[in-house]
Amino acid sequence: MYIKSSILFFLYIEINLILLSNGERTKDQMYEHFDGRMSCFRRLNATHQIGCSSKRDGSTGIIHYVEEQEDLNFILKTGSAGDYIPIIPTVLLKPETIKSLKNSGKISGIVIYNDNTKIPKHYSHELKCPNPRSNIEKTCDVPWNKHGTGILHDDVPFPIYYVNNEEDLKKIKDCFQKFNNFSYETQYTRSLCSIELDAFMHATTDTPTCIRRSNSKTNLNPVKFCDPLGGENVWASLFPIENVTAKNDAVHANNKKYIILATHLDTTSMVHAAYPGAVNPITGIVTLLATADLLKRMVKEEVQYGDNILFMLFSGETYDYIGSQRMVYDMEKDEFPMKIDPDIKNPLPLIHLDDISIFVELDQLSKNKQLFANPTDSSNNSRMKNFMQKLQNYSKSFATFMYGSQLPPSSLQSFVKGNSNLSGLVLANYRSNYLNNYYNSIYDNYTNVDYQYYNTTEDNTSEIPFDSIQYYTANISEMLARSLYEEVINKRYEGDEKPRLELIDELYNCYLLNPDCKVHQAIQRKKLGETPYNSYSFYVGVTVVPNLLTYAIGLTLGWLTGDIVATNKTCIGDPHIPVYQYFNMSRSLDNLNTTECFRTTMNFTEALSPAFILPDYNWKSNKYSSWSESTWKDLTVRMFLKPSAAHERFTIAIGSVTFIMSLILVYFVKSRSHILFVTPENCSPTSC
Amino acid sequence: MDLTKMTNDRKLYLCRWYFRAGFALLPFLWAVNSIWFFNEAFRKPEYDEQKQIKKYVIFSGIGTIIWTVIIVTWVVIFQVNRAHWGEFADDISFIIPLGTP
Amino acid sequence: MTVVEFFGCTFLAFGPPFAMFIFTIAHDPVRIIILIAASFFWLLSLLLSSLWWFMVIPLKGQLAFGLVFSVLFQEVFRYLIYKILRKAENGLKRITDDSTQLIENKHILAYVSGLGFGIISGAFSLVNVVADAVGPATMGLKSGTEMFFITSAATSLCFILLHTFWSVIFFNALDNGNKIQVAAVVSSHLLVSLLTLLNRYQIYSATLIPLYAIVIFTMMCAFRVAGGSFASFKASVKLQ
C-alpha cells in the first residue's frame, strides 16, 4: 500500500535512489522469489542429453496444486487458461505422469514437493541397472535397482523444480487457493497465480557436440557450453609406499603387492543441490574410514608386513565410473601414483593393475542381517577363498555372511575390465536387488539409514544402542580390519584396539546432518556448512569447480591414517619425498584446540574421464565415461500474478481508444481554433 | 552528395562507378545505386546521359535481385540444416546459439 | 507488467499529450524550445523538492508534508517561467516565423509551457512504475490489485492535462492581476495532489472520479479564459 502512494508521490518528489533503498519496490510487491537451485538440469553423454531445460527466458505456467492423481487429471482436462505448472507431490513423479504431461501440451513445467504424510515406499529415478554402458557383460541381466524408473536418464522437455521448504510451499499453496482454486471454467477471465521456472541450459545434443562448440575457433562469442563431470579421487596407503632410489627402477616397481580397500564418493538425484546420499555412498565411506582408522591403530607396532593396503575413494562413479576408469587408465599409462618426473629424487614406485592382489570394494552397507560378498569371476583362488573365509568368521557375531552370484555395478567393474584376472569382491548388504528403496534420490537421507546423532565422547559410548547404524558400521569395520590385518601381517590380531563408535557417530553426523561437525573442525576445514551447495555435496560436480567435500573426506582419511610428527616445524612436505603430505590438524576429537603436524600418505589424483584428455578419442567407442554437465546462467524461480488475457485486452483497448480519440479531438480543436477561441485584436487580455 | 546540384556527366560517372564497384561482391552498393539513381533514370526529363544511367540502374537492380535470391536461399538452407550438418555447420558459424541443437 | 499492459498504459497516459504535441507544437521550433524549457523548470522544482525532503529528516515518513511543499515549489517555478517568458517576449518576436500568432495570442505560450510541465511530470510518475515492473507479472500478489497500472496511467494523464490547463489559467490570471484565480490554481493543485494520497487505501474510484471531475472543470475554466464560450463551441460544431 505504501508503495502505491509513494509512486504517485514520485510525481512530486524525485529522490528515487534514496526511496528505493529504504522503501519497498513495486517489483518486490509483484514477485515472490524462491531459491531456485533445486532444479533439474541437463547432462550429456556421447549420444544423448538427459535432464531438463526451461525456455530461454524461463518457462511460465499457472500454478495448480495437486494432492492426488485426480487433481492432475482434472487440470489436464479442464484447464482453460494457457500453460500450467502443476505442483505435484514426489509420489506422482513417475514415468507415466511425465509422459501424460508431455503429451497433454498444456504443461510448461513441474514443481515437486515432499508430502510428509505420503512418503513413497520406494523412490528411485536411477536406471534399473546403473551405468549399463560401462559394466562388464551380463551385469545388467539383474535388475539391481528394481524400483528404478529411469527418469533421471530421460530428456524432459520442461523444467522441474523441487520445493524443499515448508514455508515456500505454503506460500504457493495459499496463492493457489486465493487466486486459482475456484470456478475453473472462467479461469481465463481472471488474473492467476503463476510461477516462472528459469533453468535454461546452454548445451544440447551430446557431449561431443558441446565440447566441439565450446572449442570452436570461428565462434565470435566464445562460450563454454558444457563442463566434463569429474573431481578428484582420494587415496592413501596403510604403510608408506617405499621410495625407489634409482630412477630406472621406478618402472619395475619393487614387486610389492597391494590390497585395495575402495568405495565411491558420489551419488546423484533428480534435482540440483539435493544429494543426501545416506546409504549410497555414505555408509560405504564411513565404513572405509572407520576401517582405515582401526587398521592404522592395529598395525602401530608392526614393522614387518607382506602386502600393503591402499585406501581408495573414487569420484564420479555414478556417471559411468569416471574415477575408477581414470585410475585404471593412470595405472596402465604408468602414471599412478604419479607421473615419472626426472626432477624428483625419490619417486614413488609405479603401481600397475597386476600389482593388486585383492580388491575389496564397499558398496551400500546399511543395516541388514545378511552381508554379501559378490566376488569377481577370477576369485576362485585359494587366497581369495581364504580371505572370504576370514570375513565370514569375523562377521558371525552380527550378520550372516553369504556369497553373491554376480558382480554388481561398482568401481570394481572398471578394474576387471582392465585386468580380467583380478581377484576382488564387492561387500554389500544386498545380493541382487538393492535393499535401498531410495537409491540415488532425495529420500536417501538420514532416516533411510535410521541414524540418530548421540554426540558422545570416547569414554562414554554406552548411549549408542546395539542396533544402531553406528554399531553396525563398527562391526563391519572390525571384521574388515581383522581380516585385512591377517592378510598383511600374516598372523591373528591379538591386541585390543576396537572401532571407535564416537568417531563413526561423528562421521555420520558430518555427512548426514552437520557439515561443521567436530571431524571437520579437527581437520581444519571450518565453515563448510556455509559454502554453496554445489561445491560441498555428494554429487560429483564438474572438474572446474573443486568439490570441498572430497577434500574434507581426503583430509579425514589422512588424519585417521597419519602420524603425528614433532620434528617438522613448518609442517610442509618435501617435494623430493612425495610419499608424505603434511597437514596441521587437531590432535583428536576430544582435543580440537591442540594442533599437531600430521604426516600422511594421503593424496589426490584427478578424476576426469580419459575421454576428455585423449586428443583423438572416439566418442562412439563407449570406452570411457563421456558425461558432461550443461552450463547455465541462472537457476531462478519466482511466483507472481499473471494478468488475464481479458485484462490485457481491456488495458490495450482503453489505451488505444484514448489515443485515437485524442488524435481526432485535438485535430478538430486545432482546425477550428479560430472559431473556438475568440481573440479580437483590440481585446487586451485584461478585458476579455 | 546532392544529385540535384550535380552535372549530368558527373552523375553518369558516379552511377557507372557504383555499378563497377558492385562487382567486388558488394551487392548493397548495387542496391544503393539502383535506388539512388532511380529518379534520374526513369523520372527525369530526358537528357543525353540518361540512357546510360538507365542501363546501369537496371543492371544494378538485376544484380541486387540475384544477390537477394542467393542470400535468402543460403540462409534458409543453412537454418534448416544447421543441426544436421554438425561439425561443418559449427565451423562456418560465427555465432552458435545457446540451447539449440 | 506484460508487454500488452505496457503499451496499453503508455497509450493511455501519453496518447493525448502526443496528439497535442504533433498537431499544435511540432510545427514551430520556438514552441518546442519553450516546451523543453518548461520541462526543465519542472525538473528544477523537483530537485528543490527532493533537497527539501532530504533536509527535513523528521518528516521524511510523512508523505503529505513533502507533497504540500512539492506543490508549492512547482507553483513557484510556474511563476518563474511566466516571468521569464514575458521577459523574453521581445526576443521571441524576432526569431519566430509565426510571430504574429504567438505574440497576439498570449494563451499559446501558457499552453505550451503548461504542456511541458505536464509531460515531464507525467513521464516521471509513470516511468518509475514502468521501469520497475517489466516482466510477466501484474500487481496484486502481495497487495494492490491488477488495476494498479492502468490507474497509474490514468492518473498520470490527468496530471498532464491539469498542468496544461492550470498554466493557461495561471498565466492569464497573472496578466490580469487576478489573485483569486492564482489562488484557485494553487489550491486545486494542492487538492488534487492530496486526493492521490487516498490511493493508499486502494479505492481507486475514490480518487479517479473526483480527479477527472476536476479535470473537466479546469478544462472549462481554461477554455473560457482562452477566449472560448458556449456560443463559439456551438459555432465550431455547426461548421461541420
PDB file of C-alpha atoms in Angstrom, chain A residues 281-472:
ATOM      1  CA  PRO A 281      27.617 -43.640  -0.703  1.00  0.00           C
ATOM      2  CA  ILE A 282      27.824 -42.500   2.942  1.00  0.00           C
ATOM      3  CA  THR A 283      27.599 -45.953   4.571  1.00  0.00           C
ATOM      4  CA  GLY A 284      30.465 -47.113   2.377  1.00  0.00           C
ATOM      5  CA  ILE A 285      32.589 -44.043   3.048  1.00  0.00           C
ATOM      6  CA  VAL A 286      32.124 -44.176   6.816  1.00  0.00           C
ATOM      7  CA  THR A 287      32.842 -47.903   6.874  1.00  0.00           C
ATOM      8  CA  LEU A 288      36.031 -47.331   4.898  1.00  0.00           C
ATOM      9  CA  LEU A 289      37.168 -44.501   7.138  1.00  0.00           C
ATOM     10  CA  ALA A 290      36.396 -46.467  10.300  1.00  0.00           C
ATOM     11  CA  THR A 291      38.284 -49.478   8.926  1.00  0.00           C
ATOM     12  CA  ALA A 292      41.257 -47.331   7.994  1.00  0.00           C
ATOM     13  CA  ASP A 293      41.298 -45.812  11.456  1.00  0.00           C
ATOM     14  CA  LEU A 294      41.133 -49.199  13.173  1.00  0.00           C
ATOM     15  CA  LEU A 295      43.760 -50.783  10.895  1.00  0.00           C
ATOM     16  CA  LYS A 296      46.113 -47.899  11.498  1.00  0.00           C
ATOM     17  CA  ARG A 297      45.887 -48.414  15.239  1.00  0.00           C
ATOM     18  CA  MET A 298      46.217 -52.203  14.892  1.00  0.00           C
ATOM     19  CA  VAL A 299      49.446 -52.061  12.903  1.00  0.00           C
ATOM     20  CA  LYS A 300      51.045 -49.392  15.053  1.00  0.00           C
ATOM     21  CA  GLU A 301      53.705 -51.665  16.453  1.00  0.00           C
ATOM     22  CA  GLU A 302      54.226 -53.750  13.328  1.00  0.00           C
ATOM     23  CA  VAL A 303      57.324 -53.389  11.186  1.00  0.00           C
ATOM     24  CA  GLN A 304      57.147 -56.470   9.011  1.00  0.00           C
ATOM     25  CA  TYR A 305      54.338 -56.711   6.540  1.00  0.00           C
ATOM     26  CA  GLY A 306      53.562 -58.525   3.330  1.00  0.00           C
ATOM     27  CA  ASP A 307      51.165 -56.673   1.078  1.00  0.00           C
ATOM     28  CA  ASN A 308      50.481 -53.004   1.599  1.00  0.00           C
ATOM     29  CA  ILE A 309      46.936 -51.681   1.766  1.00  0.00           C
ATOM     30  CA  LEU A 310      45.676 -48.819  -0.374  1.00  0.00           C
ATOM     31  CA  PHE A 311      42.522 -46.996   0.601  1.00  0.00           C
ATOM     32  CA  MET A 312      40.822 -45.522  -2.420  1.00  0.00           C
ATOM     33  CA  LEU A 313      37.757 -43.337  -2.806  1.00  0.00           C
ATOM     34  CA  PHE A 314      36.571 -42.779  -6.355  1.00  0.00           C
ATOM     35  CA  SER A 315      34.697 -39.757  -7.631  1.00  0.00           C
ATOM     36  CA  GLY A 316      32.021 -39.766 -10.296  1.00  0.00           C
ATOM     37  CA  GLU A 317      31.234 -43.462 -10.102  1.00  0.00           C
ATOM     38  CA  THR A 318      27.533 -42.718 -10.580  1.00  0.00           C
ATOM     39  CA  TYR A 319      28.320 -41.452 -14.051  1.00  0.00           C
ATOM     40  CA  ASP A 320      29.944 -44.406 -15.739  1.00  0.00           C
ATOM     41  CA  TYR A 321      32.770 -44.872 -13.239  1.00  0.00           C
ATOM     42  CA  ILE A 322      34.700 -41.703 -14.029  1.00  0.00           C
ATOM     43  CA  GLY A 323      37.091 -42.038 -11.070  1.00  0.00           C
ATOM     44  CA  SER A 324      37.886 -45.725 -11.320  1.00  0.00           C
ATOM     45  CA  GLN A 325      38.193 -45.611 -15.111  1.00  0.00           C
ATOM     46  CA  ARG A 326      40.710 -42.840 -14.731  1.00  0.00           C
ATOM     47  CA  MET A 327      42.573 -44.758 -12.024  1.00  0.00           C
ATOM     48  CA  VAL A 328      42.823 -47.807 -14.283  1.00  0.00           C
ATOM     49  CA  TYR A 329      43.905 -45.550 -17.138  1.00  0.00           C
ATOM     50  CA  ASP A 330      46.589 -43.953 -14.956  1.00  0.00           C
ATOM     51  CA  MET A 331      47.869 -47.367 -13.872  1.00  0.00           C
ATOM     52  CA  GLU A 332      48.036 -48.551 -17.465  1.00  0.00           C
ATOM     53  CA  LYS A 333      49.804 -45.382 -18.562  1.00  0.00           C
ATOM     54  CA  ASP A 334      52.431 -45.587 -15.785  1.00  0.00           C
ATOM     55  CA  GLU A 335      51.029 -42.523 -14.110  1.00  0.00           C
ATOM     56  CA  PHE A 336      49.882 -43.865 -10.763  1.00  0.00           C
ATOM     57  CA  PRO A 337      50.692 -42.827  -8.040  1.00  0.00           C
ATOM     58  CA  MET A 338      52.397 -40.113 -10.026  1.00  0.00           C
ATOM     59  CA  LYS A 339      53.946 -39.429 -13.383  1.00  0.00           C
ATOM     60  CA  ILE A 340      57.652 -40.172 -13.662  1.00  0.00           C
ATOM     61  CA  ASP A 341      59.339 -36.860 -13.134  1.00  0.00           C
ATOM     62  CA  PRO A 342      63.116 -36.792 -13.575  1.00  0.00           C
ATOM     63  CA  ASP A 343      63.416 -33.946 -11.073  1.00  0.00           C
ATOM     64  CA  ILE A 344      62.128 -35.969  -8.180  1.00  0.00           C
ATOM     65  CA  LYS A 345      64.938 -37.807  -6.451  1.00  0.00           C
ATOM     66  CA  ASN A 346      62.819 -40.332  -4.634  1.00  0.00           C
ATOM     67  CA  PRO A 347      59.942 -41.164  -6.941  1.00  0.00           C
ATOM     68  CA  LEU A 348      57.196 -43.438  -5.797  1.00  0.00           C
ATOM     69  CA  PRO A 349      57.161 -46.897  -7.328  1.00  0.00           C
ATOM     70  CA  LEU A 350      54.570 -47.235 -10.056  1.00  0.00           C
ATOM     71  CA  ILE A 351      51.582 -49.346  -9.238  1.00  0.00           C
ATOM     72  CA  HIS A 352      50.003 -51.370 -12.008  1.00  0.00           C
ATOM     73  CA  LEU A 353      46.846 -53.387 -12.256  1.00  0.00           C
ATOM     74  CA  ASP A 354      48.912 -56.598 -11.844  1.00  0.00           C
ATOM     75  CA  ASP A 355      50.138 -55.374  -8.502  1.00  0.00           C
ATOM     76  CA  ILE A 356      46.681 -55.587  -6.970  1.00  0.00           C
ATOM     77  CA  SER A 357      46.367 -58.800  -5.026  1.00  0.00           C
ATOM     78  CA  ILE A 358      42.893 -58.305  -3.611  1.00  0.00           C
ATOM     79  CA  PHE A 359      40.372 -55.605  -4.351  1.00  0.00           C
ATOM     80  CA  VAL A 360      37.745 -55.104  -1.679  1.00  0.00           C
ATOM     81  CA  GLU A 361      35.005 -52.664  -2.522  1.00  0.00           C
ATOM     82  CA  LEU A 362      32.488 -51.378  -0.024  1.00  0.00           C
ATOM     83  CA  ASP A 363      29.102 -50.682  -1.532  1.00  0.00           C
ATOM     84  CA  GLN A 364      25.831 -49.936   0.250  1.00  0.00           C
ATOM     85  CA  LEU A 365      26.201 -51.060   3.857  1.00  0.00           C
ATOM     86  CA  SER A 366      23.097 -50.019   5.722  1.00  0.00           C
ATOM     87  CA  LYS A 367      21.812 -52.323   8.433  1.00  0.00           C
ATOM     88  CA  ASN A 368      20.935 -55.808   7.320  1.00  0.00           C
ATOM     89  CA  LYS A 369      21.182 -59.207   8.961  1.00  0.00           C
ATOM     90  CA  GLN A 370      22.842 -60.518   5.864  1.00  0.00           C
ATOM     91  CA  LEU A 371      26.103 -59.410   4.380  1.00  0.00           C
ATOM     92  CA  PHE A 372      27.023 -60.353   0.844  1.00  0.00           C
ATOM     93  CA  ALA A 373      30.361 -60.725  -0.827  1.00  0.00           C
ATOM     94  CA  ASN A 374      29.949 -60.536  -4.587  1.00  0.00           C
ATOM     95  CA  PRO A 375      33.283 -61.772  -5.966  1.00  0.00           C
ATOM     96  CA  THR A 376      34.746 -61.336  -9.447  1.00  0.00           C
ATOM     97  CA  ASP A 377      34.894 -64.295 -11.818  1.00  0.00           C
ATOM     98  CA  SER A 378      38.598 -64.785 -11.195  1.00  0.00           C
ATOM     99  CA  SER A 379      38.295 -65.000  -7.449  1.00  0.00           C
ATOM    100  CA  ASN A 380      38.311 -68.715  -7.453  1.00  0.00           C
ATOM    101  CA  ASN A 381      41.788 -68.992  -5.960  1.00  0.00           C
ATOM    102  CA  SER A 382      42.868 -70.194  -2.571  1.00  0.00           C
ATOM    103  CA  ARG A 383      43.916 -66.769  -1.285  1.00  0.00           C
ATOM    104  CA  MET A 384      40.533 -65.223  -2.022  1.00  0.00           C
ATOM    105  CA  LYS A 385      38.709 -68.173  -0.576  1.00  0.00           C
ATOM    106  CA  ASN A 386      40.826 -67.906   2.486  1.00  0.00           C
ATOM    107  CA  PHE A 387      40.184 -64.198   2.771  1.00  0.00           C
ATOM    108  CA  MET A 388      36.446 -64.590   2.398  1.00  0.00           C
ATOM    109  CA  GLN A 389      36.536 -67.332   4.999  1.00  0.00           C
ATOM    110  CA  LYS A 390      38.136 -64.852   7.377  1.00  0.00           C
ATOM    111  CA  LEU A 391      35.455 -62.299   6.655  1.00  0.00           C
ATOM    112  CA  GLN A 392      32.847 -64.912   7.318  1.00  0.00           C
ATOM    113  CA  ASN A 393      34.421 -65.850  10.630  1.00  0.00           C
ATOM    114  CA  TYR A 394      34.600 -62.291  11.856  1.00  0.00           C
ATOM    115  CA  SER A 395      31.036 -61.490  10.794  1.00  0.00           C
ATOM    116  CA  LYS A 396      29.427 -64.270  12.788  1.00  0.00           C
ATOM    117  CA  SER A 397      28.668 -62.052  15.746  1.00  0.00           C
ATOM    118  CA  PHE A 398      26.436 -59.645  13.856  1.00  0.00           C
ATOM    119  CA  ALA A 399      25.411 -60.922  10.420  1.00  0.00           C
ATOM    120  CA  THR A 400      25.095 -63.909   8.178  1.00  0.00           C
ATOM    121  CA  PHE A 401      27.856 -63.775   5.632  1.00  0.00           C
ATOM    122  CA  MET A 402      26.839 -65.011   2.197  1.00  0.00           C
ATOM    123  CA  TYR A 403      28.247 -65.127  -1.282  1.00  0.00           C
ATOM    124  CA  GLY A 404      26.587 -63.293  -4.097  1.00  0.00           C
ATOM    125  CA  SER A 405      26.490 -64.690  -7.565  1.00  0.00           C
ATOM    126  CA  GLN A 406      27.385 -61.767  -9.698  1.00  0.00           C
ATOM    127  CA  LEU A 407      29.432 -58.598  -9.619  1.00  0.00           C
ATOM    128  CA  PRO A 408      27.063 -55.644  -9.119  1.00  0.00           C
ATOM    129  CA  PRO A 409      27.605 -52.304 -10.844  1.00  0.00           C
ATOM    130  CA  SER A 410      30.614 -50.949  -8.955  1.00  0.00           C
ATOM    131  CA  SER A 411      34.067 -49.422  -9.341  1.00  0.00           C
ATOM    132  CA  LEU A 412      35.455 -52.940  -9.451  1.00  0.00           C
ATOM    133  CA  GLN A 413      33.861 -53.267 -12.902  1.00  0.00           C
ATOM    134  CA  SER A 414      36.423 -50.827 -14.295  1.00  0.00           C
ATOM    135  CA  PHE A 415      39.312 -52.750 -12.776  1.00  0.00           C
ATOM    136  CA  VAL A 416      38.014 -56.078 -14.055  1.00  0.00           C
ATOM    137  CA  LYS A 417      37.740 -54.525 -17.490  1.00  0.00           C
ATOM    138  CA  GLY A 418      41.401 -53.560 -17.195  1.00  0.00           C
ATOM    139  CA  ASN A 419      42.540 -56.876 -15.792  1.00  0.00           C
ATOM    140  CA  SER A 420      40.130 -59.766 -16.048  1.00  0.00           C
ATOM    141  CA  ASN A 421      42.272 -61.874 -13.710  1.00  0.00           C
ATOM    142  CA  LEU A 422      41.718 -59.542 -10.813  1.00  0.00           C
ATOM    143  CA  SER A 423      40.542 -61.168  -7.621  1.00  0.00           C
ATOM    144  CA  GLY A 424      38.215 -58.991  -5.680  1.00  0.00           C
ATOM    145  CA  LEU A 425      34.810 -58.658  -4.160  1.00  0.00           C
ATOM    146  CA  VAL A 426      32.122 -56.122  -3.532  1.00  0.00           C
ATOM    147  CA  LEU A 427      30.915 -56.134   0.032  1.00  0.00           C
ATOM    148  CA  ALA A 428      27.308 -55.035   0.317  1.00  0.00           C
ATOM    149  CA  ASN A 429      24.094 -55.681   2.143  1.00  0.00           C
ATOM    150  CA  TYR A 430      22.311 -56.991  -0.945  1.00  0.00           C
ATOM    151  CA  ARG A 431      22.663 -59.953  -3.253  1.00  0.00           C
ATOM    152  CA  SER A 432      20.976 -58.999  -6.479  1.00  0.00           C
ATOM    153  CA  ASN A 433      18.469 -56.263  -5.606  1.00  0.00           C
ATOM    154  CA  TYR A 434      19.322 -53.158  -3.675  1.00  0.00           C
ATOM    155  CA  LEU A 435      17.706 -53.048  -0.260  1.00  0.00           C
ATOM    156  CA  ASN A 436      17.833 -49.300  -0.589  1.00  0.00           C
ATOM    157  CA  ASN A 437      14.450 -48.224  -1.924  1.00  0.00           C
ATOM    158  CA  TYR A 438      15.616 -44.676  -2.357  1.00  0.00           C
ATOM    159  CA  TYR A 439      18.763 -45.291  -4.399  1.00  0.00           C
ATOM    160  CA  ASN A 440      20.140 -42.006  -5.756  1.00  0.00           C
ATOM    161  CA  SER A 441      17.185 -39.924  -4.675  1.00  0.00           C
ATOM    162  CA  ILE A 442      16.250 -37.115  -2.327  1.00  0.00           C
ATOM    163  CA  TYR A 443      14.840 -39.626   0.164  1.00  0.00           C
ATOM    164  CA  ASP A 444      18.164 -41.378   0.725  1.00  0.00           C
ATOM    165  CA  ASN A 445      18.613 -39.265   3.854  1.00  0.00           C
ATOM    166  CA  TYR A 446      19.432 -39.955   7.484  1.00  0.00           C
ATOM    167  CA  THR A 447      16.104 -41.643   8.181  1.00  0.00           C
ATOM    168  CA  ASN A 448      16.883 -44.131   5.453  1.00  0.00           C
ATOM    169  CA  VAL A 449      19.836 -45.419   7.485  1.00  0.00           C
ATOM    170  CA  ASP A 450      17.988 -44.958  10.754  1.00  0.00           C
ATOM    171  CA  TYR A 451      20.645 -42.600  12.056  1.00  0.00           C
ATOM    172  CA  GLN A 452      20.491 -40.551  15.195  1.00  0.00           C
ATOM    173  CA  TYR A 453      23.292 -38.361  16.462  1.00  0.00           C
ATOM    174  CA  TYR A 454      24.405 -39.155  20.029  1.00  0.00           C
ATOM    175  CA  ASN A 455      27.299 -36.715  20.402  1.00  0.00           C
ATOM    176  CA  THR A 456      29.291 -38.996  22.676  1.00  0.00           C
ATOM    177  CA  THR A 457      32.866 -38.931  23.869  1.00  0.00           C
ATOM    178  CA  GLU A 458      35.449 -41.673  23.794  1.00  0.00           C
ATOM    179  CA  ASP A 459      34.753 -42.890  27.323  1.00  0.00           C
ATOM    180  CA  ASN A 460      31.034 -42.744  27.107  1.00  0.00           C
ATOM    181  CA  THR A 461      29.634 -44.542  24.104  1.00  0.00           C
ATOM    182  CA  SER A 462      27.108 -46.554  26.087  1.00  0.00           C
ATOM    183  CA  GLU A 463      24.239 -44.326  24.924  1.00  0.00           C
ATOM    184  CA  ILE A 464      24.552 -45.707  21.421  1.00  0.00           C
ATOM    185  CA  PRO A 465      22.231 -48.708  21.158  1.00  0.00           C
ATOM    186  CA  PHE A 466      23.469 -52.027  19.782  1.00  0.00           C
ATOM    187  CA  ASP A 467      21.037 -51.995  16.911  1.00  0.00           C
ATOM    188  CA  SER A 468      22.152 -48.594  15.648  1.00  0.00           C
ATOM    189  CA  ILE A 469      23.829 -47.946  12.332  1.00  0.00           C
ATOM    190  CA  GLN A 470      26.883 -46.819  14.294  1.00  0.00           C
ATOM    191  CA  TYR A 471      27.281 -50.290  15.822  1.00  0.00           C
ATOM    192  CA  TYR A 472      26.625 -51.985  12.520  1.00  0.00           C
TER     193      TYR A 472
END
